[in-house]
mmCIF file of C-alpha atoms in Angstrom:
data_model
loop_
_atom_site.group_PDB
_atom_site.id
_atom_site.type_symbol
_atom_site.label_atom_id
_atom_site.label_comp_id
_atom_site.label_asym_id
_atom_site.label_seq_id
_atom_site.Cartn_x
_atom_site.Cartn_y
_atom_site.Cartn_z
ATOM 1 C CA UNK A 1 -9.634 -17.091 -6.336
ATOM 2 C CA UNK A 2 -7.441 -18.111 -3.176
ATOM 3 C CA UNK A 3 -5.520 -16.764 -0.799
ATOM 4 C CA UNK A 4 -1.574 -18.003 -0.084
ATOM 5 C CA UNK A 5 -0.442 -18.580 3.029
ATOM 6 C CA UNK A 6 2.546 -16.828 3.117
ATOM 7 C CA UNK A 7 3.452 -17.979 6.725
ATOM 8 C CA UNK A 8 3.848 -21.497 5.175
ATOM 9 C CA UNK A 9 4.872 -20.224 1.422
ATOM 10 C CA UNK A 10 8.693 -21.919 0.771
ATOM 11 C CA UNK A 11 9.396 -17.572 -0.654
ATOM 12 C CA UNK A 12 8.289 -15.901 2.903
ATOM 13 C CA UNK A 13 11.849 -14.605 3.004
ATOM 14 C CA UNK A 14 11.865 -13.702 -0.758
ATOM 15 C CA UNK A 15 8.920 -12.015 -0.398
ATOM 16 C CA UNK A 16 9.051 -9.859 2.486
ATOM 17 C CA UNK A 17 12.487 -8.558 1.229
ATOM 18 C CA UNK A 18 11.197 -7.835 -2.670
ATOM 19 C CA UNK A 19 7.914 -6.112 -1.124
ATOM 20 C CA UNK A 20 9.635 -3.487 0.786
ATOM 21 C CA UNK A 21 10.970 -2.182 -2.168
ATOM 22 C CA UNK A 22 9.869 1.290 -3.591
ATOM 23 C CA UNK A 23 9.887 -0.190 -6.988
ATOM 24 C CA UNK A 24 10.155 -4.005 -6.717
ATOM 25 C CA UNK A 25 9.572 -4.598 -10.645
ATOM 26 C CA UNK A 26 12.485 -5.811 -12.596
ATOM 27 C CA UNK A 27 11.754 -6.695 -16.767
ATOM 28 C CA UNK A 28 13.155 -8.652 -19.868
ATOM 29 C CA UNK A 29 12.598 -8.542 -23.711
ATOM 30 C CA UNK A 30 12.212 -11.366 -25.068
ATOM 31 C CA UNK A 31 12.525 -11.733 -28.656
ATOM 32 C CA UNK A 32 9.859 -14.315 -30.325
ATOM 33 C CA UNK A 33 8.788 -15.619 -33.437
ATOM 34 C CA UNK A 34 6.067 -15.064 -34.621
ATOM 35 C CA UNK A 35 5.705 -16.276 -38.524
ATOM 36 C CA UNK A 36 3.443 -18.550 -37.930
ATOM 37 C CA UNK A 37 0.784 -16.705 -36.130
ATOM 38 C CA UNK A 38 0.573 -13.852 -38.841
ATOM 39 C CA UNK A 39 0.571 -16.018 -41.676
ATOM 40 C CA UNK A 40 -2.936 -18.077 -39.790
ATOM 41 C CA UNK A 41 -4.191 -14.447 -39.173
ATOM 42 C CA UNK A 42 -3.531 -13.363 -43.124
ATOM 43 C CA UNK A 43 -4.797 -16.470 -43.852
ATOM 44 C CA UNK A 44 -8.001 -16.608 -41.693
ATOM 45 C CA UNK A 45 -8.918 -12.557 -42.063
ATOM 46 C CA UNK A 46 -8.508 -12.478 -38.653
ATOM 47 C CA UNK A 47 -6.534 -9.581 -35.889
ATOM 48 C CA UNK A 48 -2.986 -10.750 -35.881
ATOM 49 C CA UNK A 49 -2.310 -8.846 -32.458
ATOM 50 C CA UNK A 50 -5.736 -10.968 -31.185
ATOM 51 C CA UNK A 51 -3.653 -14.013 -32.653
ATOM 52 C CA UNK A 52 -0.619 -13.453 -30.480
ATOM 53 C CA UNK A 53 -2.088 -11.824 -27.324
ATOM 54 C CA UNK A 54 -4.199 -15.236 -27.127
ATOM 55 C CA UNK A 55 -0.937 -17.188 -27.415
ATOM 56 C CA UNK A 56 0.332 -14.784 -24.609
ATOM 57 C CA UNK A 57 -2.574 -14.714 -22.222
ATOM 58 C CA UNK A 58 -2.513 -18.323 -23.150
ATOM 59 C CA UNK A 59 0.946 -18.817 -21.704
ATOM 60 C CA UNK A 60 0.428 -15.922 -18.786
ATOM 61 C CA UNK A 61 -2.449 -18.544 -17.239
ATOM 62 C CA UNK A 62 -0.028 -21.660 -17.628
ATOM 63 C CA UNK A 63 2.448 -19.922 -15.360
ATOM 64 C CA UNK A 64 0.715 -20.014 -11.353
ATOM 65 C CA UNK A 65 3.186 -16.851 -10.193
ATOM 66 C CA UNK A 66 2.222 -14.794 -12.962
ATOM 67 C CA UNK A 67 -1.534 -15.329 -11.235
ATOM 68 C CA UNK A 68 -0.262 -13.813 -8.213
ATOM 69 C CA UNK A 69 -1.579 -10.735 -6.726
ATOM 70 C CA UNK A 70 -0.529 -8.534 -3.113
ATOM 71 C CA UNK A 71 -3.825 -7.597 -2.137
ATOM 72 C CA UNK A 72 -2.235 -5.236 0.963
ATOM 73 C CA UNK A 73 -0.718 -8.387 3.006
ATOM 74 C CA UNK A 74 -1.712 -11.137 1.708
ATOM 75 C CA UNK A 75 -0.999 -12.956 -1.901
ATOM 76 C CA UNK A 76 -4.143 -13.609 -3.707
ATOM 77 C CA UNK A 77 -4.737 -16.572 -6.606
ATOM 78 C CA UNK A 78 -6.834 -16.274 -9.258
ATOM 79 C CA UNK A 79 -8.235 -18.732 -11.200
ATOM 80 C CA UNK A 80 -8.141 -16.815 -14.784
ATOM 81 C CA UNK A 81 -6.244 -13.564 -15.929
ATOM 82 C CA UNK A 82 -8.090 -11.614 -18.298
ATOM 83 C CA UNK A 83 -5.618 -8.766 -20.568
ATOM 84 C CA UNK A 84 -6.075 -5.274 -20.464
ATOM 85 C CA UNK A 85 -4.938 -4.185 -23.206
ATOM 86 C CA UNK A 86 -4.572 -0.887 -24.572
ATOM 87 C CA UNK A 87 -6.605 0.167 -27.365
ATOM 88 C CA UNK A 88 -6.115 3.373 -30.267
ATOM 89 C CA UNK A 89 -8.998 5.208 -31.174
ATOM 90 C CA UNK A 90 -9.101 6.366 -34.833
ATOM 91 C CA UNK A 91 -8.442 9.733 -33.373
ATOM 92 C CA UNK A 92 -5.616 8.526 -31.639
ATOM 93 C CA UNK A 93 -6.368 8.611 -28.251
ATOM 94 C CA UNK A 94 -6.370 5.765 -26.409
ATOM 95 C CA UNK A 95 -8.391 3.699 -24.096
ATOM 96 C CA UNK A 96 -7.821 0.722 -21.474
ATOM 97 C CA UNK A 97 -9.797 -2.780 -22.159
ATOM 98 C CA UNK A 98 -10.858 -5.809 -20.333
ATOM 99 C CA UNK A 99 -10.621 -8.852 -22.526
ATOM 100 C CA UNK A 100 -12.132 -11.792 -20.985
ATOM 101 C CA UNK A 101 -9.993 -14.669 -21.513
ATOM 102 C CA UNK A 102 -11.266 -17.595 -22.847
ATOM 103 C CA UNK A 103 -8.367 -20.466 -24.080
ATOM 104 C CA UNK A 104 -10.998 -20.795 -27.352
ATOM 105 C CA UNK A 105 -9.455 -18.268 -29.926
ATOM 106 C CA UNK A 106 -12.520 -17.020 -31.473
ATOM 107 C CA UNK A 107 -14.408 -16.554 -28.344
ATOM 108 C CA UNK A 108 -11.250 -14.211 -27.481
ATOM 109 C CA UNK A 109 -11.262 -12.914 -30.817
ATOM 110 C CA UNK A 110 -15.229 -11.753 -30.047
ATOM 111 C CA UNK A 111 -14.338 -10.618 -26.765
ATOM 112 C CA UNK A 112 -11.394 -8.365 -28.295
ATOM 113 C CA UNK A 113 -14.066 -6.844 -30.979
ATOM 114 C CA UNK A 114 -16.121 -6.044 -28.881
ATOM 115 C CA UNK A 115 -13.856 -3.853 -26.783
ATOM 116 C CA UNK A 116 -12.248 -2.396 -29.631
ATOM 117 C CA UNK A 117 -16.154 -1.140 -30.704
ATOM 118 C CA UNK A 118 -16.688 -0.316 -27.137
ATOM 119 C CA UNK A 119 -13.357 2.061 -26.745
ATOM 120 C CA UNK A 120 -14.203 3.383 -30.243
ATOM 121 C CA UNK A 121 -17.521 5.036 -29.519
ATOM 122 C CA UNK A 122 -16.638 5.770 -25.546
ATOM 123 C CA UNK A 123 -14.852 8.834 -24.729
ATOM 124 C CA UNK A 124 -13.827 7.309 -21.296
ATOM 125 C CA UNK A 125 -10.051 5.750 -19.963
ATOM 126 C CA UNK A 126 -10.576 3.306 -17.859
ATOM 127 C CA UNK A 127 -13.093 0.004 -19.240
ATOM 128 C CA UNK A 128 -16.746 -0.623 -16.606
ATOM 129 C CA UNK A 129 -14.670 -3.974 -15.583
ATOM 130 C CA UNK A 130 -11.563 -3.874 -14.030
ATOM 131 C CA UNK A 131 -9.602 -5.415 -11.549
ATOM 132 C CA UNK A 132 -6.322 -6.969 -10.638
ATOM 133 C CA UNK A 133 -6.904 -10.300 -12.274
ATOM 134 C CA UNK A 134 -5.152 -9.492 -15.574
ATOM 135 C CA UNK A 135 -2.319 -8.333 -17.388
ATOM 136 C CA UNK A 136 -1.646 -4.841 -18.250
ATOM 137 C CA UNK A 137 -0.393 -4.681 -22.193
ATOM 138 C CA UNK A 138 0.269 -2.441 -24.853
ATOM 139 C CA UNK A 139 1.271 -3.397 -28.771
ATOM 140 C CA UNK A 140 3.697 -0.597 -30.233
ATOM 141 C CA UNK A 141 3.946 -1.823 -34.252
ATOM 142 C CA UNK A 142 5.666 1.604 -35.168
ATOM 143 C CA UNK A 143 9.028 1.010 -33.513
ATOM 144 C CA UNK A 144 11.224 -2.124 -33.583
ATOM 145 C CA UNK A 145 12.286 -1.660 -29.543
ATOM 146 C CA UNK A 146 14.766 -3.650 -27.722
ATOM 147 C CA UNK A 147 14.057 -2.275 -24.107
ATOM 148 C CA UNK A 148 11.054 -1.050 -22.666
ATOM 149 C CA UNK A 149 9.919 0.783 -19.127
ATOM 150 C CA UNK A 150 6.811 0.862 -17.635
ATOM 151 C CA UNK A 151 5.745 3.316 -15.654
ATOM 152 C CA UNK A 152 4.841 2.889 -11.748
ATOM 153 C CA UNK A 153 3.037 4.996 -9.171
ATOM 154 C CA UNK A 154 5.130 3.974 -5.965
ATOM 155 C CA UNK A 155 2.708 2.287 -4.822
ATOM 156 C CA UNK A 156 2.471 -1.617 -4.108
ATOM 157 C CA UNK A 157 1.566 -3.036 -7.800
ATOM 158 C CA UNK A 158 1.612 -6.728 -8.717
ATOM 159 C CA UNK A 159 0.000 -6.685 -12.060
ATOM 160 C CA UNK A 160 2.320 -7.941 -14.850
ATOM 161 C CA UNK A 161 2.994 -5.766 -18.070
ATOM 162 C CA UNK A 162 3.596 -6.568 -21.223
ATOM 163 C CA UNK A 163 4.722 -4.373 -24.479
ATOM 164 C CA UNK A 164 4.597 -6.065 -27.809
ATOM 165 C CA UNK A 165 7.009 -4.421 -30.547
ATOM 166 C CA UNK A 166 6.958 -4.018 -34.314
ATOM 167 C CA UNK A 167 7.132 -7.505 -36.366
ATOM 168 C CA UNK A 168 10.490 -7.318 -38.499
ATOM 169 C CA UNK A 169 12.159 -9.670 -40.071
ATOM 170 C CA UNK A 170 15.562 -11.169 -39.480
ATOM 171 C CA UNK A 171 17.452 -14.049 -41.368
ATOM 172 C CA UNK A 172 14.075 -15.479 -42.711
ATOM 173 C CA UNK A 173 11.921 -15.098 -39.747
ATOM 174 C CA UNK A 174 9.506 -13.263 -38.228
ATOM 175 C CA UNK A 175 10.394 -11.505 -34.938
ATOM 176 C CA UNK A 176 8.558 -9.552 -32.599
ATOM 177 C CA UNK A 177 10.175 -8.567 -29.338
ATOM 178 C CA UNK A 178 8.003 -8.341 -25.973
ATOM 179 C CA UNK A 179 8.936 -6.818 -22.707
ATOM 180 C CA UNK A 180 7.864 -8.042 -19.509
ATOM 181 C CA UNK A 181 7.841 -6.556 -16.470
ATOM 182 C CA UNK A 182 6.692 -8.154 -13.152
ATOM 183 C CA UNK A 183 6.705 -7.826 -9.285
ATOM 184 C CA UNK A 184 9.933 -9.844 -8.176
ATOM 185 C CA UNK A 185 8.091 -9.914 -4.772
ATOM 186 C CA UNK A 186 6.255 -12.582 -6.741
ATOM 187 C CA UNK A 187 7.630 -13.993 -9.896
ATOM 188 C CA UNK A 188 11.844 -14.504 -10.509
ATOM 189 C CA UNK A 189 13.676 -15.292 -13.863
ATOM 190 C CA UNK A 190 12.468 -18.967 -13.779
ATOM 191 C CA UNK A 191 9.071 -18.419 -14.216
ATOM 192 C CA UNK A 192 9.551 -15.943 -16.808
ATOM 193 C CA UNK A 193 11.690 -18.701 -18.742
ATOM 194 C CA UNK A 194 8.773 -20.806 -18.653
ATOM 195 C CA UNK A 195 6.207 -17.895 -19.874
ATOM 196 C CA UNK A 196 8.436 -17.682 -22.987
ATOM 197 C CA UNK A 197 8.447 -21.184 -23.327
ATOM 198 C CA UNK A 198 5.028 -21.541 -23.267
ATOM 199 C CA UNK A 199 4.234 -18.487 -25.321
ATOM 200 C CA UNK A 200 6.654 -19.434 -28.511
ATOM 201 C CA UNK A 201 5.124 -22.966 -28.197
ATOM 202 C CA UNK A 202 1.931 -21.184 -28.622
ATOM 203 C CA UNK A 203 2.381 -19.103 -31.362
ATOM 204 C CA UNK A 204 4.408 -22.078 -33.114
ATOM 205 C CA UNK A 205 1.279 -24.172 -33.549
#
């Protein structure tokens, strides 16, 4: 981890402006496809929503602003961004996970049991590691959404969030729609353009 400079940082400007904001967050969906990636998880026996959130978190650590963090005023780098996803109990409850990242797909597919087992058999919220270097991130399979809000607590929040909608089909393909939301203090429609680039290359191979 690092800290920017903002003094010398080409978005000073940018950023003091977008950081004053009550609720500096503005989001996209993005529709992708993602044919490929079920089919290897069918065909491998393996979590199809491990499949794609590695592509993601794959794509999320490709992309420097989306490793941006306010940490009160300064901007703080880190190296890696885990995904804290959120997890349903078979009761139906939820909880919140930290899934370390690793860019091998079965060490994240490990990493992703484990949590799973860990938010099964733990009555507790909030996961013993936590921090701001990940991605907040929910999968919804039920409903086939086209927009998506998070919601804030009016406080100064960096952390990107994701929201990963049903799989449907639509003239031969496989299409699951994700919403982003991120702190324009930090990251603009560019580097979300090359997120989704990265991410459909991803779940392409």
């Amino acid at each position: 981890m690092k800290t920017l400079d903002i003094n010398t940082w080409n978005r000073k400007e940018h950023f003091q402006h977008f950081s004053k904001l009550k609720d500096p967050y503005f989001g996209v969906t993005i529709p992708f496809e993602v044919g490929n990636a079920y089919q290897y998880a069918k065909d491998n026996n393996v979590s199809f929503f491990g499949v794609y959130l590695h592509a993601c978190m794959q794509a999320i650590n490709a992309v420097d602003n989306l490793k941006y963090r306010v940490v009160e005023d300064t901007i703080q780098v880190y190296d890696t961004i885990h995904a804290s996803a959120t997890i349903m109990r078979s009761d139906k409850t939820f909880g919140f996970s930290f899934i370390n990242f690793t860019e091998d797909l079965d060490g994240f597919l490990i990493n992703l049991s484990n949590e799973v087992d860990r938010i099964e058999n733990s009555p507790s919220l909030f996961p013993p590691v936590n921090g701001l270097n990940c991605v907040h991130c929910s999968a919804i399979p039920w409903l086939n959404f086209s927009g998506h809000k998070e919601p804030v607590s009016g406080e100064m929040d960096s952390v990107p969030k994701l929201a990963f909608s049903k799989a449907v089909k639509q003239d031969n393909k496989l299409i699951m729609n994700v919403a982003i939301n991120v702190n324009h203090a930090l990251v603009d429609g560019y580097h979300l353009a090359l997120f989704s680039e990265m991410f459909q290359k991803n779940l392409n191979k």
